[in-house]
Each structure stands twice: as structure tokens, then as C-alpha cells.
């Protein structure tokens, strides 16, 4: 089995690393400059074994994948029912940065995995100050991945100085009473949580923590309550890849989450976590090679939860 996983990883990377489709995200200046040829694919099993190929030590911006960590922390703080009631639990069918996603649905952002819902989720994390909220979110990212996860001042500066759209969404949320802390503080902390650097090994560990009922298979720490995992995976299935979520569920059949930094993770519940990294994105903001590599790997290893 182990040699099958490694061979499937090598086959996927070899098949797709050279393709030239997609474009780096350009609305965040830092991301536009990342080498588009970087490419990695990693698996971490629930036993903590690591299989990996390509640029798997390269550290890139986590971006929207951080929404999964903050959602998990919000559930630890408030329980899944309260998070569901305040933020929502449904797909938007709209882009990740949609303002309409907020407006059309009686002001509730619908899901913690679009920017509107993600900022509202950041705002409900229990904390007495901005710095305490940030520290709790960063510590939680570390627990789900590794101690190596750190804020990049460079990415953060690049995002904080250009995030006018998210600030607009944050004020809309506030005017609809859907922000549970100061809106600009929530937007700032949300932007920091997107600006941490991770490797494909870290992301595969995050995916494996979700696959392993909330226990990080490398550190052996129970990070998330087991009973919350099915709710998190349901959100990922419905909205993890935005408008491409349905296609991925239909063709691959695994809960997944993308980030505009080029990271993509998928979870095989009870078995292992998969992470891919390649910066060029398709029109939905998902990594082109990431989707292809994970699709290929899952097919070769026969993983599809449906
Ligand atoms: O808020 C933003 O626009 C970025 N920090 C994150 C967006 C993102 O990663 C969307 N996912 N594919």
C-alpha cells in the first residue's frame, strides 16, 4: 500500500508539473510574484506517515485554507449549532469574494468558507482583544499543522494594504449586525490568518488531522472534538472550492479546500490527508495543477467517499 501511495504521487506530479494553464492570483501583489513552476504533492496518513514529492518544503501563503482552521476553532468555542445559526451552512454558488453572497440571503453570509462568512467567523472567536484573537487563531493553525507555521510580514503587508474589497464586505456585515467584534479588527485578523506560510507537508497534516477525527497524526494531539469533524467536512464538500465544489464532489468525491496561494487539500476520512501546491489558478481561484494532481491521485488509489 505504501509503495502504491508513493508511486501514485510520483505519477501525478510527473504527469502535471509541466502544464501551463492558469495564472497566479494578481489582486494580492505578493502572490503574483511567486514562481508559477513550483509544484508539490504530499500525503500524510492517519498513522503519521508522510509521502511526498516536488517542492514540498517551499513555504507559501495559506490564504483561504485558513478558513477551515478558524471554523474549527469557532466550533470549539461555541459549538457547531451556534456557528451554524450565526454564519450559515449552505453553499453560495458564488465567487469567494462575493458581496451578493451576503446581500441575497437576508444579510447572513451563508457559509464560513466564503470571505464574508470567514470574517464573521473570525469575529466570533472568543477573545478580549485583537491580539488575543490573533494569537488563538495562529496557535490553532500550529496545532492543526506544525509549529513551523508563522505569519509572513511580507504577505501580510501586501494583503493589508490592498484589501479594500474585504474591508467593504466587513462594513456590510457590520451594518447587517453580522460582525461580532469591531469590523476592521476582524478584517485585519482575518487577513493575518490568510498570511501565514505553510508547506504542502503542513497542509497534508491539516488534512490528515481532519481525516483522523481531529487528532493531529504527527503530534498525536487531539486538536478538534471528534463530533465536529463531520460538520467541517460537510462545509468543505459544499463550498471548499467555491463554484467548482459541485464538480469536485461529482468527479473526485472528497471534501476539499483551496487557497489563492496555490494550496489545495483533500480529506479521505479515516484514512489520510492530501495536499497539493502549485500557484497558477483557474477562474474560480483554485489551483489548476492542484485539482488535476489530486484528482489523478484519488482515482489511482481509489478514494471517493461516495
Ligand atoms: O481574502 C482574500 O481574498 C484572500 N486572503 C484569500 C482568498 C482565497 O484564498 C480564496 N480561495 N481560493
PDB file of C-alpha atoms and ligand atoms in Angstrom:
ATOM      1  CA  UNK A   1       0.000   0.000   0.000  1.00  0.00           C
ATOM      2  CA  UNK A   2       2.742   2.458   0.988  1.00  0.00           C
ATOM      3  CA  UNK A   3       4.579   1.932  -2.278  1.00  0.00           C
ATOM      4  CA  UNK A   4       1.264   2.421  -4.122  1.00  0.00           C
ATOM      5  CA  UNK A   5       0.794   5.828  -2.491  1.00  0.00           C
ATOM      6  CA  UNK A   6       4.332   6.946  -3.306  1.00  0.00           C
ATOM      7  CA  UNK A   7       4.076   5.705  -6.880  1.00  0.00           C
ATOM      8  CA  UNK A   8       0.702   7.447  -7.364  1.00  0.00           C
ATOM      9  CA  UNK A   9       2.196  10.720  -6.042  1.00  0.00           C
ATOM     10  CA  UNK A  10       5.168  10.476  -8.388  1.00  0.00           C
ATOM     11  CA  UNK A  11       2.888   9.661 -11.338  1.00  0.00           C
ATOM     12  CA  UNK A  12       0.618  12.647 -10.611  1.00  0.00           C
ATOM     13  CA  UNK A  13       3.476  15.133 -10.244  1.00  0.00           C
ATOM     14  CA  UNK A  14       5.227  13.815 -13.333  1.00  0.00           C
ATOM     15  CA  UNK A  15       2.046  13.974 -15.414  1.00  0.00           C
ATOM     16  CA  UNK A  16       1.007  17.512 -14.491  1.00  0.00           C
ATOM     17  CA  UNK A  17       4.018  19.522 -13.290  1.00  0.00           C
ATOM     18  CA  UNK A  18       4.796  20.816 -16.793  1.00  0.00           C
ATOM     19  CA  UNK A  19       1.333  22.033 -17.824  1.00  0.00           C
ATOM     20  CA  UNK A  20       0.993  25.740 -18.455  1.00  0.00           C
ATOM     21  CA  UNK A  21      -2.672  26.510 -17.694  1.00  0.00           C
ATOM     22  CA  UNK A  22      -3.862  29.122 -15.196  1.00  0.00           C
ATOM     23  CA  UNK A  23      -2.435  32.316 -13.716  1.00  0.00           C
ATOM     24  CA  UNK A  24      -1.114  33.284 -10.285  1.00  0.00           C
ATOM     25  CA  UNK A  25      -3.509  35.426  -8.231  1.00  0.00           C
ATOM     26  CA  UNK A  26      -2.702  39.040  -9.084  1.00  0.00           C
ATOM     27  CA  UNK A  27      -5.015  41.018  -6.770  1.00  0.00           C
ATOM     28  CA  UNK A  28      -2.542  40.333  -3.929  1.00  0.00           C
ATOM     29  CA  UNK A  29       0.803  41.723  -5.206  1.00  0.00           C
ATOM     30  CA  UNK A  30       2.955  39.182  -3.302  1.00  0.00           C
ATOM     31  CA  UNK A  31       1.179  36.207  -4.893  1.00  0.00           C
ATOM     32  CA  UNK A  32       1.708  37.498  -8.418  1.00  0.00           C
ATOM     33  CA  UNK A  33       5.492  37.185  -7.895  1.00  0.00           C
ATOM     34  CA  UNK A  34       5.635  33.560  -6.681  1.00  0.00           C
ATOM     35  CA  UNK A  35       7.370  31.175  -9.122  1.00  0.00           C
ATOM     36  CA  UNK A  36       4.489  29.572 -11.094  1.00  0.00           C
ATOM     37  CA  UNK A  37       6.564  26.437 -11.760  1.00  0.00           C
ATOM     38  CA  UNK A  38       6.679  25.370  -8.108  1.00  0.00           C
ATOM     39  CA  UNK A  39       4.770  22.137  -7.663  1.00  0.00           C
ATOM     40  CA  UNK A  40       4.303  19.689  -4.776  1.00  0.00           C
ATOM     41  CA  UNK A  41       2.067  16.812  -3.751  1.00  0.00           C
ATOM     42  CA  UNK A  42       2.032  15.291  -0.249  1.00  0.00           C
ATOM     43  CA  UNK A  43       0.091  12.631   1.638  1.00  0.00           C
ATOM     44  CA  UNK A  44       0.022  12.245   5.430  1.00  0.00           C
ATOM     45  CA  UNK A  45      -1.707   9.104   6.695  1.00  0.00           C
ATOM     46  CA  UNK A  46      -3.687   8.869   9.924  1.00  0.00           C
ATOM     47  CA  UNK A  47      -0.746   6.888  11.329  1.00  0.00           C
ATOM     48  CA  UNK A  48       1.516   9.875  10.658  1.00  0.00           C
ATOM     49  CA  UNK A  49       3.429   8.504   7.663  1.00  0.00           C
ATOM     50  CA  UNK A  50       4.466  11.127   5.110  1.00  0.00           C
ATOM     51  CA  UNK A  51       4.735  10.538   1.346  1.00  0.00           C
ATOM     52  CA  UNK A  52       5.771  13.471  -0.751  1.00  0.00           C
ATOM     53  CA  UNK A  53       7.261  14.735  -3.999  1.00  0.00           C
ATOM     54  CA  UNK A  54       8.212  18.034  -5.610  1.00  0.00           C
ATOM     55  CA  UNK A  55       8.736  21.383  -3.842  1.00  0.00           C
ATOM     56  CA  UNK A  56       7.283  20.141  -0.580  1.00  0.00           C
ATOM     57  CA  UNK A  57       9.481  22.283   1.698  1.00  0.00           C
ATOM     58  CA  UNK A  58       8.593  25.551  -0.071  1.00  0.00           C
ATOM     59  CA  UNK A  59       6.506  27.795   2.213  1.00  0.00           C
ATOM     60  CA  UNK A  60       3.572  29.597   0.592  1.00  0.00           C
ATOM     61  CA  UNK A  61       0.597  31.650   1.810  1.00  0.00           C
ATOM     62  CA  UNK A  62      -2.217  29.559   3.294  1.00  0.00           C
ATOM     63  CA  UNK A  63      -4.920  32.074   2.224  1.00  0.00           C
ATOM     64  CA  UNK A  64      -8.472  30.690   2.277  1.00  0.00           C
ATOM     65  CA  UNK A  65      -7.436  27.318   3.667  1.00  0.00           C
ATOM     66  CA  UNK A  66      -7.097  29.212   6.968  1.00  0.00           C
ATOM     67  CA  UNK A  67     -10.920  29.489   6.955  1.00  0.00           C
ATOM     68  CA  UNK A  68     -11.092  25.784   7.841  1.00  0.00           C
ATOM     69  CA  UNK A  69      -8.861  26.295  10.903  1.00  0.00           C
ATOM     70  CA  UNK A  70     -10.813  29.311  12.156  1.00  0.00           C
ATOM     71  CA  UNK A  71     -14.111  27.485  11.563  1.00  0.00           C
ATOM     72  CA  UNK A  72     -12.796  24.557  13.618  1.00  0.00           C
ATOM     73  CA  UNK A  73     -11.737  26.945  16.409  1.00  0.00           C
ATOM     74  CA  UNK A  74     -15.145  28.697  16.351  1.00  0.00           C
ATOM     75  CA  UNK A  75     -16.812  25.294  16.786  1.00  0.00           C
ATOM     76  CA  UNK A  76     -14.526  24.551  19.753  1.00  0.00           C
ATOM     77  CA  UNK A  77     -15.530  27.928  21.256  1.00  0.00           C
ATOM     78  CA  UNK A  78     -19.261  27.966  20.574  1.00  0.00           C
ATOM     79  CA  UNK A  79     -20.280  24.528  19.329  1.00  0.00           C
ATOM     80  CA  UNK A  80     -21.368  23.710  15.756  1.00  0.00           C
ATOM     81  CA  UNK A  81     -25.036  24.690  16.290  1.00  0.00           C
ATOM     82  CA  UNK A  82     -24.246  28.250  17.307  1.00  0.00           C
ATOM     83  CA  UNK A  83     -21.782  28.693  14.427  1.00  0.00           C
ATOM     84  CA  UNK A  84     -24.386  27.323  12.022  1.00  0.00           C
ATOM     85  CA  UNK A  85     -27.062  29.636  13.377  1.00  0.00           C
ATOM     86  CA  UNK A  86     -24.866  32.757  13.229  1.00  0.00           C
ATOM     87  CA  UNK A  87     -22.919  32.192   9.990  1.00  0.00           C
ATOM     88  CA  UNK A  88     -24.871  29.601   7.979  1.00  0.00           C
ATOM     89  CA  UNK A  89     -24.238  26.184   6.475  1.00  0.00           C
ATOM     90  CA  UNK A  90     -25.100  26.388   2.795  1.00  0.00           C
ATOM     91  CA  UNK A  91     -23.251  26.762  -0.485  1.00  0.00           C
ATOM     92  CA  UNK A  92     -23.427  30.207  -2.072  1.00  0.00           C
ATOM     93  CA  UNK A  93     -22.900  29.192  -5.713  1.00  0.00           C
ATOM     94  CA  UNK A  94     -20.981  32.452  -5.958  1.00  0.00           C
ATOM     95  CA  UNK A  95     -17.304  33.528  -6.029  1.00  0.00           C
ATOM     96  CA  UNK A  96     -15.202  33.517  -2.863  1.00  0.00           C
ATOM     97  CA  UNK A  97     -15.297  37.318  -2.520  1.00  0.00           C
ATOM     98  CA  UNK A  98     -18.962  37.794  -3.367  1.00  0.00           C
ATOM     99  CA  UNK A  99     -20.822  40.716  -1.848  1.00  0.00           C
ATOM    100  CA  UNK A 100     -24.045  39.288  -3.274  1.00  0.00           C
ATOM    101  CA  UNK A 101     -23.489  36.179  -1.173  1.00  0.00           C
ATOM    102  CA  UNK A 102     -24.145  38.472   1.765  1.00  0.00           C
ATOM    103  CA  UNK A 103     -26.922  40.590   0.297  1.00  0.00           C
ATOM    104  CA  UNK A 104     -29.147  37.960  -1.266  1.00  0.00           C
ATOM    105  CA  UNK A 105     -29.553  35.886   1.826  1.00  0.00           C
ATOM    106  CA  UNK A 106     -31.061  38.214   4.371  1.00  0.00           C
ATOM    107  CA  UNK A 107     -27.655  39.555   5.337  1.00  0.00           C
ATOM    108  CA  UNK A 108     -26.349  36.216   6.649  1.00  0.00           C
ATOM    109  CA  UNK A 109     -23.104  35.245   4.882  1.00  0.00           C
ATOM    110  CA  UNK A 110     -24.324  31.622   4.373  1.00  0.00           C
ATOM    111  CA  UNK A 111     -21.068  29.741   4.876  1.00  0.00           C
ATOM    112  CA  UNK A 112     -17.852  30.145   6.907  1.00  0.00           C
ATOM    113  CA  UNK A 113     -15.836  29.352   3.765  1.00  0.00           C
ATOM    114  CA  UNK A 114     -16.536  32.498   1.708  1.00  0.00           C
ATOM    115  CA  UNK A 115     -14.782  35.721   2.696  1.00  0.00           C
ATOM    116  CA  UNK A 116     -17.932  37.270   4.230  1.00  0.00           C
ATOM    117  CA  UNK A 117     -18.659  34.241   6.422  1.00  0.00           C
ATOM    118  CA  UNK A 118     -14.977  33.733   7.167  1.00  0.00           C
ATOM    119  CA  UNK A 119     -14.590  37.274   8.512  1.00  0.00           C
ATOM    120  CA  UNK A 120     -17.758  36.847  10.595  1.00  0.00           C
ATOM    121  CA  UNK A 121     -16.290  33.562  11.893  1.00  0.00           C
ATOM    122  CA  UNK A 122     -13.042  35.319  12.831  1.00  0.00           C
ATOM    123  CA  UNK A 123     -15.148  37.896  14.691  1.00  0.00           C
ATOM    124  CA  UNK A 124     -16.880  35.276  16.889  1.00  0.00           C
ATOM    125  CA  UNK A 125     -13.660  33.681  18.171  1.00  0.00           C
ATOM    126  CA  UNK A 126     -13.562  34.254  21.930  1.00  0.00           C
ATOM    127  CA  UNK A 127     -11.046  36.967  22.819  1.00  0.00           C
ATOM    128  CA  UNK A 128     -10.766  40.179  24.791  1.00  0.00           C
ATOM    129  CA  UNK A 129      -8.543  41.957  22.290  1.00  0.00           C
ATOM    130  CA  UNK A 130      -7.419  41.872  18.684  1.00  0.00           C
ATOM    131  CA  UNK A 131      -4.032  40.428  19.654  1.00  0.00           C
ATOM    132  CA  UNK A 132      -5.592  37.699  21.785  1.00  0.00           C
ATOM    133  CA  UNK A 133      -7.930  36.741  18.889  1.00  0.00           C
ATOM    134  CA  UNK A 134      -4.957  36.611  16.526  1.00  0.00           C
ATOM    135  CA  UNK A 135      -2.835  34.560  18.939  1.00  0.00           C
ATOM    136  CA  UNK A 136      -5.609  32.000  19.438  1.00  0.00           C
ATOM    137  CA  UNK A 137      -6.098  31.632  15.658  1.00  0.00           C
ATOM    138  CA  UNK A 138      -2.361  31.299  14.954  1.00  0.00           C
ATOM    139  CA  UNK A 139      -1.913  28.787  17.797  1.00  0.00           C
ATOM    140  CA  UNK A 140      -4.785  26.749  16.385  1.00  0.00           C
ATOM    141  CA  UNK A 141      -3.224  26.725  12.914  1.00  0.00           C
ATOM    142  CA  UNK A 142       0.000  25.461  14.503  1.00  0.00           C
ATOM    143  CA  UNK A 143      -1.843  22.715  16.362  1.00  0.00           C
ATOM    144  CA  UNK A 144      -3.604  21.536  13.203  1.00  0.00           C
ATOM    145  CA  UNK A 145      -0.330  21.602  11.243  1.00  0.00           C
ATOM    146  CA  UNK A 146       3.046  22.254  12.869  1.00  0.00           C
ATOM    147  CA  UNK A 147       4.995  24.743  14.961  1.00  0.00           C
ATOM    148  CA  UNK A 148       6.681  25.947  11.784  1.00  0.00           C
ATOM    149  CA  UNK A 149       3.533  27.846  10.735  1.00  0.00           C
ATOM    150  CA  UNK A 150       4.247  31.580  11.144  1.00  0.00           C
ATOM    151  CA  UNK A 151       2.919  34.905   9.938  1.00  0.00           C
ATOM    152  CA  UNK A 152       4.759  36.315   6.922  1.00  0.00           C
ATOM    153  CA  UNK A 153       5.162  40.058   7.407  1.00  0.00           C
ATOM    154  CA  UNK A 154       5.683  40.414   3.683  1.00  0.00           C
ATOM    155  CA  UNK A 155       2.466  38.614   2.671  1.00  0.00           C
ATOM    156  CA  UNK A 156       0.531  40.328   5.444  1.00  0.00           C
ATOM    157  CA  UNK A 157       1.686  43.776   4.401  1.00  0.00           C
ATOM    158  CA  UNK A 158       0.919  43.024   0.769  1.00  0.00           C
ATOM    159  CA  UNK A 159      -2.656  41.987   1.708  1.00  0.00           C
ATOM    160  CA  UNK A 160      -3.404  44.576   4.422  1.00  0.00           C
ATOM    161  CA  UNK A 161      -2.508  47.430   2.070  1.00  0.00           C
ATOM    162  CA  UNK A 162      -4.693  46.147  -0.801  1.00  0.00           C
ATOM    163  CA  UNK A 163      -7.697  44.506   0.938  1.00  0.00           C
ATOM    164  CA  UNK A 164     -10.249  47.240   0.188  1.00  0.00           C
ATOM    165  CA  UNK A 165     -12.813  44.752  -1.097  1.00  0.00           C
ATOM    166  CA  UNK A 166     -12.751  42.711   2.119  1.00  0.00           C
ATOM    167  CA  UNK A 167     -12.974  45.894   4.186  1.00  0.00           C
ATOM    168  CA  UNK A 168     -16.108  46.786   2.192  1.00  0.00           C
ATOM    169  CA  UNK A 169     -17.588  43.340   2.954  1.00  0.00           C
ATOM    170  CA  UNK A 170     -16.673  43.749   6.634  1.00  0.00           C
ATOM    171  CA  UNK A 171     -18.608  47.046   6.836  1.00  0.00           C
ATOM    172  CA  UNK A 172     -21.601  45.457   5.063  1.00  0.00           C
ATOM    173  CA  UNK A 173     -21.543  42.650   7.608  1.00  0.00           C
ATOM    174  CA  UNK A 174     -21.355  45.187  10.406  1.00  0.00           C
ATOM    175  CA  UNK A 175     -24.293  47.194   9.050  1.00  0.00           C
ATOM    176  CA  UNK A 176     -26.321  43.950   8.944  1.00  0.00           C
ATOM    177  CA  UNK A 177     -25.332  43.115  12.573  1.00  0.00           C
ATOM    178  CA  UNK A 178     -23.347  40.107  11.350  1.00  0.00           C
ATOM    179  CA  UNK A 179     -19.984  41.161  12.800  1.00  0.00           C
ATOM    180  CA  UNK A 180     -19.378  40.113  16.370  1.00  0.00           C
ATOM    181  CA  UNK A 181     -16.310  42.272  17.009  1.00  0.00           C
ATOM    182  CA  UNK A 182     -15.074  45.562  15.580  1.00  0.00           C
ATOM    183  CA  UNK A 183     -15.340  45.048  11.764  1.00  0.00           C
ATOM    184  CA  UNK A 184     -11.949  46.498  10.835  1.00  0.00           C
ATOM    185  CA  UNK A 185     -10.270  44.461  13.565  1.00  0.00           C
ATOM    186  CA  UNK A 186     -11.978  41.293  12.311  1.00  0.00           C
ATOM    187  CA  UNK A 187     -10.877  42.094   8.751  1.00  0.00           C
ATOM    188  CA  UNK A 188      -7.315  42.726   9.905  1.00  0.00           C
ATOM    189  CA  UNK A 189      -7.107  39.480  11.893  1.00  0.00           C
ATOM    190  CA  UNK A 190      -8.751  37.549   9.021  1.00  0.00           C
ATOM    191  CA  UNK A 191      -6.120  38.981   6.659  1.00  0.00           C
ATOM    192  CA  UNK A 192      -3.339  37.905   9.046  1.00  0.00           C
ATOM    193  CA  UNK A 193      -4.761  34.376   9.262  1.00  0.00           C
ATOM    194  CA  UNK A 194      -4.560  34.226   5.434  1.00  0.00           C
ATOM    195  CA  UNK A 195      -0.938  35.430   5.516  1.00  0.00           C
ATOM    196  CA  UNK A 196       0.723  32.558   7.349  1.00  0.00           C
ATOM    197  CA  UNK A 197       3.267  30.472   5.459  1.00  0.00           C
ATOM    198  CA  UNK A 198       2.821  26.713   5.158  1.00  0.00           C
ATOM    199  CA  UNK A 199       4.379  23.873   3.163  1.00  0.00           C
ATOM    200  CA  UNK A 200       2.482  21.111   1.378  1.00  0.00           C
ATOM    201  CA  UNK A 201       3.572  18.853   4.276  1.00  0.00           C
ATOM    202  CA  UNK A 202       1.854  21.214   6.744  1.00  0.00           C
ATOM    203  CA  UNK A 203      -1.323  21.278   4.657  1.00  0.00           C
ATOM    204  CA  UNK A 204      -1.334  17.497   4.309  1.00  0.00           C
ATOM    205  CA  UNK A 205      -1.011  17.307   8.118  1.00  0.00           C
ATOM    206  CA  UNK A 206      -4.040  19.617   8.428  1.00  0.00           C
ATOM    207  CA  UNK A 207      -5.975  17.353   6.033  1.00  0.00           C
ATOM    208  CA  UNK A 208      -4.795  14.272   7.952  1.00  0.00           C
ATOM    209  CA  UNK A 209      -5.914  15.832  11.265  1.00  0.00           C
ATOM    210  CA  UNK A 210      -9.401  16.120   9.742  1.00  0.00           C
ATOM    211  CA  UNK A 211      -9.123  12.559   8.371  1.00  0.00           C
ATOM    212  CA  UNK A 212      -8.028  11.319  11.808  1.00  0.00           C
ATOM    213  CA  UNK A 213     -11.122  12.525  13.707  1.00  0.00           C
ATOM    214  CA  UNK A 214      -9.449  15.731  14.881  1.00  0.00           C
ATOM    215  CA  UNK A 215      -6.208  14.206  16.198  1.00  0.00           C
ATOM    216  CA  UNK A 216      -3.012  15.534  14.584  1.00  0.00           C
ATOM    217  CA  UNK A 217      -1.299  12.306  13.437  1.00  0.00           C
ATOM    218  CA  UNK A 218       2.195  13.808  13.740  1.00  0.00           C
ATOM    219  CA  UNK A 219       1.947  15.426  17.209  1.00  0.00           C
ATOM    220  CA  UNK A 220      -0.764  12.966  18.423  1.00  0.00           C
ATOM    221  CA  UNK A 221      -2.664  15.877  19.989  1.00  0.00           C
ATOM    222  CA  UNK A 222      -6.485  15.830  19.845  1.00  0.00           C
ATOM    223  CA  UNK A 223      -6.976  19.317  18.396  1.00  0.00           C
ATOM    224  CA  UNK A 224     -10.643  19.272  17.331  1.00  0.00           C
ATOM    225  CA  UNK A 225     -13.543  17.489  19.021  1.00  0.00           C
ATOM    226  CA  UNK A 226     -14.334  14.343  17.061  1.00  0.00           C
ATOM    227  CA  UNK A 227     -18.028  15.271  16.883  1.00  0.00           C
ATOM    228  CA  UNK A 228     -17.219  18.492  14.967  1.00  0.00           C
ATOM    229  CA  UNK A 229     -15.362  16.820  12.099  1.00  0.00           C
ATOM    230  CA  UNK A 230     -18.410  15.764  10.059  1.00  0.00           C
ATOM    231  CA  UNK A 231     -19.708  19.359  10.098  1.00  0.00           C
ATOM    232  CA  UNK A 232     -16.379  20.779   8.927  1.00  0.00           C
ATOM    233  CA  UNK A 233     -16.091  18.188   6.144  1.00  0.00           C
ATOM    234  CA  UNK A 234     -19.686  18.902   5.066  1.00  0.00           C
ATOM    235  CA  UNK A 235     -18.859  22.614   4.676  1.00  0.00           C
ATOM    236  CA  UNK A 236     -15.726  21.748   2.701  1.00  0.00           C
ATOM    237  CA  UNK A 237     -17.710  19.476   0.378  1.00  0.00           C
ATOM    238  CA  UNK A 238     -20.346  22.133  -0.283  1.00  0.00           C
ATOM    239  CA  UNK A 239     -18.184  25.238  -0.574  1.00  0.00           C
ATOM    240  CA  UNK A 240     -14.472  24.406  -0.244  1.00  0.00           C
ATOM    241  CA  UNK A 241     -13.783  25.078  -3.929  1.00  0.00           C
ATOM    242  CA  UNK A 242     -16.495  27.745  -4.387  1.00  0.00           C
ATOM    243  CA  UNK A 243     -18.315  27.355  -7.743  1.00  0.00           C
ATOM    244  CA  UNK A 244     -16.151  24.309  -8.510  1.00  0.00           C
ATOM    245  CA  UNK A 245     -17.240  22.428  -5.356  1.00  0.00           C
ATOM    246  CA  UNK A 246     -20.033  20.508  -7.097  1.00  0.00           C
ATOM    247  CA  UNK A 247     -17.782  19.396  -9.923  1.00  0.00           C
ATOM    248  CA  UNK A 248     -15.087  18.218  -7.486  1.00  0.00           C
ATOM    249  CA  UNK A 249     -17.649  16.314  -5.370  1.00  0.00           C
ATOM    250  CA  UNK A 250     -19.042  14.679  -8.507  1.00  0.00           C
ATOM    251  CA  UNK A 251     -15.746  13.781 -10.132  1.00  0.00           C
ATOM    252  CA  UNK A 252     -13.416  13.214  -7.146  1.00  0.00           C
ATOM    253  CA  UNK A 253     -15.739  12.736  -4.182  1.00  0.00           C
ATOM    254  CA  UNK A 254     -13.574  14.101  -1.361  1.00  0.00           C
ATOM    255  CA  UNK A 255     -14.046  17.140   0.946  1.00  0.00           C
ATOM    256  CA  UNK A 256     -11.510  19.776  -0.134  1.00  0.00           C
ATOM    257  CA  UNK A 257     -10.357  23.358   0.395  1.00  0.00           C
ATOM    258  CA  UNK A 258      -8.346  25.727  -1.770  1.00  0.00           C
ATOM    259  CA  UNK A 259      -6.415  28.952  -1.249  1.00  0.00           C
ATOM    260  CA  UNK A 260      -5.363  31.610  -3.782  1.00  0.00           C
ATOM    261  CA  UNK A 261      -1.746  30.993  -2.745  1.00  0.00           C
ATOM    262  CA  UNK A 262      -1.992  27.775  -4.793  1.00  0.00           C
ATOM    263  CA  UNK A 263      -2.571  25.349  -1.923  1.00  0.00           C
ATOM    264  CA  UNK A 264      -5.264  22.692  -2.116  1.00  0.00           C
ATOM    265  CA  UNK A 265      -6.108  19.963   0.363  1.00  0.00           C
ATOM    266  CA  UNK A 266      -8.447  16.977   0.291  1.00  0.00           C
ATOM    267  CA  UNK A 267      -9.524  14.608   3.040  1.00  0.00           C
ATOM    268  CA  UNK A 268     -10.047  10.851   2.846  1.00  0.00           C
ATOM    269  CA  UNK A 269     -11.933  10.401   6.142  1.00  0.00           C
ATOM    270  CA  UNK A 270     -10.496   7.696   8.372  1.00  0.00           C
ATOM    271  CA  UNK A 271      -7.533   7.150   6.034  1.00  0.00           C
ATOM    272  CA  UNK A 272      -5.307  10.111   5.087  1.00  0.00           C
ATOM    273  CA  UNK A 273      -4.941  13.743   4.074  1.00  0.00           C
ATOM    274  CA  UNK A 274      -3.697  15.002   0.699  1.00  0.00           C
ATOM    275  CA  UNK A 275      -2.210  18.414  -0.134  1.00  0.00           C
ATOM    276  CA  UNK A 276      -1.087  19.915  -3.409  1.00  0.00           C
ATOM    277  CA  UNK A 277       0.687  23.167  -4.155  1.00  0.00           C
ATOM    278  CA  UNK A 278       1.017  24.996  -7.472  1.00  0.00           C
ATOM    279  CA  UNK A 279       0.371  28.775  -7.788  1.00  0.00           C
ATOM    280  CA  UNK A 280      -1.437  29.169 -11.161  1.00  0.00           C
ATOM    281  CA  UNK A 281      -5.208  29.309 -10.591  1.00  0.00           C
ATOM    282  CA  UNK A 282      -8.295  28.690 -12.704  1.00  0.00           C
ATOM    283  CA  UNK A 283     -11.172  31.174 -12.977  1.00  0.00           C
ATOM    284  CA  UNK A 284     -12.622  30.027  -9.633  1.00  0.00           C
ATOM    285  CA  UNK A 285      -9.416  30.771  -7.715  1.00  0.00           C
ATOM    286  CA  UNK A 286      -8.423  27.096  -7.374  1.00  0.00           C
ATOM    287  CA  UNK A 287      -5.002  25.679  -8.257  1.00  0.00           C
ATOM    288  CA  UNK A 288      -5.144  24.196 -11.776  1.00  0.00           C
ATOM    289  CA  UNK A 289      -2.419  21.606 -11.196  1.00  0.00           C
ATOM    290  CA  UNK A 290      -3.582  21.018  -7.621  1.00  0.00           C
ATOM    291  CA  UNK A 291      -7.017  19.932  -8.854  1.00  0.00           C
ATOM    292  CA  UNK A 292      -5.539  17.739 -11.588  1.00  0.00           C
ATOM    293  CA  UNK A 293      -2.927  16.107  -9.319  1.00  0.00           C
ATOM    294  CA  UNK A 294      -5.387  15.320  -6.516  1.00  0.00           C
ATOM    295  CA  UNK A 295      -7.983  14.069  -8.981  1.00  0.00           C
ATOM    296  CA  UNK A 296      -5.378  11.743 -10.531  1.00  0.00           C
ATOM    297  CA  UNK A 297      -4.069  10.529  -7.155  1.00  0.00           C
ATOM    298  CA  UNK A 298      -7.551   9.854  -5.764  1.00  0.00           C
ATOM    299  CA  UNK A 299      -8.512   7.909  -8.861  1.00  0.00           C
ATOM    300  CA  UNK A 300      -5.351   5.829  -8.867  1.00  0.00           C
ATOM    301  CA  UNK A 301      -5.736   4.952  -5.183  1.00  0.00           C
ATOM    302  CA  UNK A 302      -9.498   4.505  -5.495  1.00  0.00           C
ATOM    303  CA  UNK A 303     -10.534   7.114  -2.923  1.00  0.00           C
ATOM    304  CA  UNK A 304     -14.049   8.509  -3.281  1.00  0.00           C
ATOM    305  CA  UNK A 305     -16.296   8.732  -0.230  1.00  0.00           C
ATOM    306  CA  UNK A 306     -19.431   8.326  -2.310  1.00  0.00           C
TER     307      UNK A 306
HETATM  308  O1  LIG B   1      -9.462  37.278   1.390  1.00  0.00           O
HETATM  309  C1  LIG B   1      -8.885  37.015   0.336  1.00  0.00           C
HETATM  310  O2  LIG B   1      -9.292  37.414  -0.750  1.00  0.00           O
HETATM  311  C2  LIG B   1      -7.627  36.170   0.399  1.00  0.00           C
HETATM  312  N1  LIG B   1      -6.870  36.481   1.580  1.00  0.00           N
HETATM  313  C3  LIG B   1      -7.986  34.711   0.409  1.00  0.00           C
HETATM  314  C4  LIG B   1      -8.878  34.294  -0.745  1.00  0.00           C
HETATM  315  C5  LIG B   1      -8.747  32.866  -1.115  1.00  0.00           C
HETATM  316  O3  LIG B   1      -7.766  32.215  -0.830  1.00  0.00           O
HETATM  317  C6  LIG B   1      -9.833  32.278  -1.963  1.00  0.00           C
HETATM  318  N2  LIG B   1      -9.588  30.874  -2.249  1.00  0.00           N
HETATM  319  N3  LIG B   1      -9.313  30.231  -3.170  1.00  0.00           N
END
